[in-house]
């Protein structure tokens, strides 16, 4: 079920029954502890997680990536961390009252660090999610993904983006994080992961 990205990072995926796209979750192990990111709920997931280590936390990168996060946190009996995106709120707060909001200044478990990815075109088209630094990787939800050898940025292929302005804004936000935090690879909630060469791929 789990596919190794590194010796400490694993990924797994399911196919979205409505849109047919790959929905990817990630797992990080460190010092006998395990964290899950945007986890799709799959059969035997929780049993496998407990075999790998002591469950420590579940993270959502955006409000569009609820997936199995709430269920996973409940079953594994760990905190659910949801991104603090300012004025943006969950479309439904049911069950999320005890979730912990996190942001770039939050001290996260297992040495993780959050980076706000925010982009806008004009006053009405806005995008925001939280990227999480996992060692030398930037883990994101919808902001970027690879397909074959191509690096894509939201909303490429998802919705209209006149002149690619929103995609360019998202790219610029990620580029800034990659340079300042010396990020080498990309872990994405969709598509394929990029194990190395992210800075070069951004050029």
CSV table of C-alpha atoms in Angstrom, one decimal:
chain,number,residue,atom,x,y,z
A,1,UNK,CA,0.0,0.0,0.0
A,2,UNK,CA,2.7,2.5,1.0
A,3,UNK,CA,5.3,3.5,-1.6
A,4,UNK,CA,8.6,4.8,-0.2
A,5,UNK,CA,9.7,8.3,-1.2
A,6,UNK,CA,12.7,8.1,1.2
A,7,UNK,CA,13.4,5.8,4.1
A,8,UNK,CA,11.3,8.2,6.3
A,9,UNK,CA,8.6,9.4,3.9
A,10,UNK,CA,5.9,7.2,2.3
A,11,UNK,CA,3.0,7.9,0.0
A,12,UNK,CA,-0.2,6.1,-0.9
A,13,UNK,CA,-3.1,7.0,-3.2
A,14,UNK,CA,-6.7,6.3,-4.2
A,15,UNK,CA,-8.6,7.4,-7.2
A,16,UNK,CA,-11.3,10.1,-6.7
A,17,UNK,CA,-14.6,8.4,-7.6
A,18,UNK,CA,-16.1,11.6,-8.9
A,19,UNK,CA,-13.2,13.2,-10.8
A,20,UNK,CA,-10.9,10.3,-11.5
A,21,UNK,CA,-7.8,12.0,-10.3
A,22,UNK,CA,-5.2,10.5,-7.9
A,23,UNK,CA,-5.6,11.6,-4.3
A,24,UNK,CA,-2.3,11.2,-2.5
A,25,UNK,CA,-1.6,11.0,1.2
A,26,UNK,CA,1.8,11.0,2.9
A,27,UNK,CA,3.3,9.5,6.0
A,28,UNK,CA,6.5,10.7,7.8
A,29,UNK,CA,8.4,8.6,10.4
A,30,UNK,CA,10.9,10.0,12.8
A,31,UNK,CA,12.3,8.6,16.1
A,32,UNK,CA,9.6,5.9,16.2
A,33,UNK,CA,6.7,8.4,15.7
A,34,UNK,CA,4.4,8.8,12.7
A,35,UNK,CA,2.6,11.8,11.2
A,36,UNK,CA,0.0,11.7,8.4
A,37,UNK,CA,-0.7,14.4,5.9
A,38,UNK,CA,-4.0,14.9,3.9
A,39,UNK,CA,-4.7,11.1,4.4
A,40,UNK,CA,-7.2,9.3,2.2
A,41,UNK,CA,-8.9,6.7,4.4
A,42,UNK,CA,-8.1,3.3,3.0
A,43,UNK,CA,-8.6,-0.3,4.3
A,44,UNK,CA,-6.1,-1.3,7.0
A,45,UNK,CA,-4.5,2.1,7.0
A,46,UNK,CA,-4.6,2.5,10.7
A,47,UNK,CA,-3.3,-1.0,11.5
A,48,UNK,CA,-0.4,-0.3,9.1
A,49,UNK,CA,0.4,3.1,10.7
A,50,UNK,CA,0.5,1.6,14.2
A,51,UNK,CA,3.0,-1.1,12.9
A,52,UNK,CA,5.3,1.6,11.6
A,53,UNK,CA,5.4,3.7,14.7
A,54,UNK,CA,3.5,5.6,17.4
A,55,UNK,CA,0.9,7.9,15.8
A,56,UNK,CA,1.8,11.5,16.6
A,57,UNK,CA,-0.4,13.9,14.5
A,58,UNK,CA,-2.6,14.3,11.4
A,59,UNK,CA,-2.2,17.4,9.2
A,60,UNK,CA,-4.5,19.1,6.6
A,61,UNK,CA,-2.8,21.4,4.2
A,62,UNK,CA,-6.0,23.1,3.1
A,63,UNK,CA,-9.7,23.2,3.8
A,64,UNK,CA,-10.3,21.3,0.5
A,65,UNK,CA,-8.3,18.4,1.8
A,66,UNK,CA,-10.4,17.1,4.6
A,67,UNK,CA,-10.3,13.6,3.1
A,68,UNK,CA,-10.0,11.1,6.0
A,69,UNK,CA,-8.2,13.6,8.3
A,70,UNK,CA,-10.8,13.9,11.0
A,71,UNK,CA,-11.5,10.1,11.0
A,72,UNK,CA,-7.8,9.3,11.1
A,73,UNK,CA,-7.2,11.7,14.1
A,74,UNK,CA,-10.1,10.1,16.0
A,75,UNK,CA,-9.1,6.5,15.3
A,76,UNK,CA,-5.4,7.1,16.0
A,77,UNK,CA,-6.2,9.3,19.0
A,78,UNK,CA,-3.9,12.1,17.9
A,79,UNK,CA,-4.3,15.9,17.4
A,80,UNK,CA,-5.7,17.1,14.1
A,81,UNK,CA,-3.8,20.1,12.8
A,82,UNK,CA,-5.7,22.4,10.3
A,83,UNK,CA,-4.1,25.4,8.6
A,84,UNK,CA,-4.7,28.9,9.8
A,85,UNK,CA,-5.6,30.7,6.6
A,86,UNK,CA,-6.8,34.0,8.0
A,87,UNK,CA,-10.3,35.0,6.9
A,88,UNK,CA,-10.8,31.6,5.1
A,89,UNK,CA,-12.8,29.1,7.1
A,90,UNK,CA,-13.9,25.5,6.8
A,91,UNK,CA,-17.1,25.1,4.8
A,92,UNK,CA,-18.4,22.9,7.6
A,93,UNK,CA,-16.9,23.1,11.1
A,94,UNK,CA,-18.7,20.1,12.4
A,95,UNK,CA,-16.3,17.8,14.2
A,96,UNK,CA,-13.4,20.3,13.9
A,97,UNK,CA,-13.9,22.3,17.1
A,98,UNK,CA,-11.0,20.6,18.8
A,99,UNK,CA,-8.6,20.8,15.9
A,100,UNK,CA,-5.4,22.8,16.3
A,101,UNK,CA,-4.8,25.6,13.9
A,102,UNK,CA,-1.2,26.0,12.8
A,103,UNK,CA,0.8,28.5,10.8
A,104,UNK,CA,4.4,29.5,10.1
A,105,UNK,CA,5.0,30.6,13.7
A,106,UNK,CA,3.6,27.4,15.2
A,107,UNK,CA,6.0,25.0,16.8
A,108,UNK,CA,5.0,21.7,15.2
A,109,UNK,CA,5.9,18.1,16.3
A,110,UNK,CA,8.6,16.0,14.8
A,111,UNK,CA,10.7,19.0,13.7
A,112,UNK,CA,8.1,20.0,11.0
A,113,UNK,CA,7.8,23.6,9.8
A,114,UNK,CA,4.8,25.3,8.1
A,115,UNK,CA,5.1,27.8,5.2
A,116,UNK,CA,2.1,29.8,4.0
A,117,UNK,CA,1.5,29.6,0.3
A,118,UNK,CA,-0.7,32.5,-0.8
A,119,UNK,CA,-1.4,33.8,-4.3
A,120,UNK,CA,-3.8,36.2,-5.8
A,121,UNK,CA,-4.9,37.8,-9.0
A,122,UNK,CA,-7.0,41.0,-8.5
A,123,UNK,CA,-9.2,41.1,-5.5
A,124,UNK,CA,-11.5,38.1,-6.1
A,125,UNK,CA,-9.3,35.3,-7.2
A,126,UNK,CA,-7.3,34.1,-4.1
A,127,UNK,CA,-5.5,30.9,-3.2
A,128,UNK,CA,-4.1,29.9,0.1
A,129,UNK,CA,-2.9,26.7,1.7
A,130,UNK,CA,-0.2,25.6,4.1
A,131,UNK,CA,3.0,24.0,2.9
A,132,UNK,CA,4.8,21.8,5.4
A,133,UNK,CA,8.6,21.4,5.4
A,134,UNK,CA,9.4,17.7,5.9
A,135,UNK,CA,13.2,17.5,6.0
A,136,UNK,CA,14.3,18.9,2.6
A,137,UNK,CA,10.9,18.5,1.0
A,138,UNK,CA,8.0,20.9,0.7
A,139,UNK,CA,4.7,19.1,1.2
A,140,UNK,CA,1.7,20.8,-0.4
A,141,UNK,CA,-1.9,20.1,-1.1
A,142,UNK,CA,-3.1,21.6,-4.4
A,143,UNK,CA,-0.6,24.3,-5.2
A,144,UNK,CA,1.9,22.2,-7.2
A,145,UNK,CA,2.3,18.7,-8.6
A,146,UNK,CA,4.3,16.9,-11.2
A,147,UNK,CA,3.0,14.9,-14.1
A,148,UNK,CA,5.7,13.0,-16.0
A,149,UNK,CA,8.5,15.5,-16.2
A,150,UNK,CA,6.3,18.6,-16.0
A,151,UNK,CA,5.8,20.7,-12.9
A,152,UNK,CA,2.3,22.2,-12.7
A,153,UNK,CA,0.9,25.0,-10.5
A,154,UNK,CA,-2.7,25.6,-9.4
A,155,UNK,CA,-5.1,26.0,-11.2
A,156,UNK,CA,-3.5,24.5,-14.4
A,157,UNK,CA,-5.9,22.1,-16.0
A,158,UNK,CA,-8.4,22.6,-13.1
A,159,UNK,CA,-10.1,25.8,-13.9
A,160,UNK,CA,-9.7,28.8,-16.3
A,161,UNK,CA,-6.7,31.0,-15.6
A,162,UNK,CA,-6.4,33.8,-18.2
A,163,UNK,CA,-2.8,34.3,-19.2
A,164,UNK,CA,-1.7,31.9,-16.5
A,165,UNK,CA,-1.7,34.7,-14.0
A,166,UNK,CA,-2.8,32.7,-10.9
A,167,UNK,CA,-0.4,29.8,-11.8
A,168,UNK,CA,2.5,32.3,-12.0
A,169,UNK,CA,1.5,33.8,-8.6
A,170,UNK,CA,1.4,30.4,-7.0
A,171,UNK,CA,4.8,29.5,-8.6
A,172,UNK,CA,6.3,32.7,-7.2
A,173,UNK,CA,5.1,32.0,-3.7
A,174,UNK,CA,6.6,28.5,-3.8
A,175,UNK,CA,9.8,29.7,-5.3
A,176,UNK,CA,10.3,32.1,-2.4
A,177,UNK,CA,9.9,29.3,0.1
A,178,UNK,CA,12.2,26.9,-1.8
A,179,UNK,CA,15.0,29.5,-1.9
A,180,UNK,CA,14.7,30.6,1.7
A,181,UNK,CA,14.3,27.2,3.2
A,182,UNK,CA,16.7,25.3,0.8
A,183,UNK,CA,14.0,22.9,-0.3
A,184,UNK,CA,15.1,20.2,-2.7
A,185,UNK,CA,11.9,18.1,-3.4
A,186,UNK,CA,8.1,18.3,-3.6
A,187,UNK,CA,5.5,16.1,-2.0
A,188,UNK,CA,2.1,16.8,-3.4
A,189,UNK,CA,-1.5,15.8,-2.6
A,190,UNK,CA,-2.0,14.9,-6.3
A,191,UNK,CA,0.1,13.6,-9.2
A,192,UNK,CA,3.7,12.5,-8.6
A,193,UNK,CA,6.3,13.5,-6.1
A,194,UNK,CA,9.6,15.2,-7.0
A,195,UNK,CA,12.4,13.6,-5.0
A,196,UNK,CA,15.0,16.3,-6.0
A,197,UNK,CA,15.8,19.2,-8.2
A,198,UNK,CA,12.8,21.3,-7.3
A,199,UNK,CA,14.7,24.6,-7.5
A,200,UNK,CA,15.9,23.7,-11.0
A,201,UNK,CA,12.4,22.7,-12.1
A,202,UNK,CA,11.0,26.1,-11.0
A,203,UNK,CA,13.3,27.9,-13.5
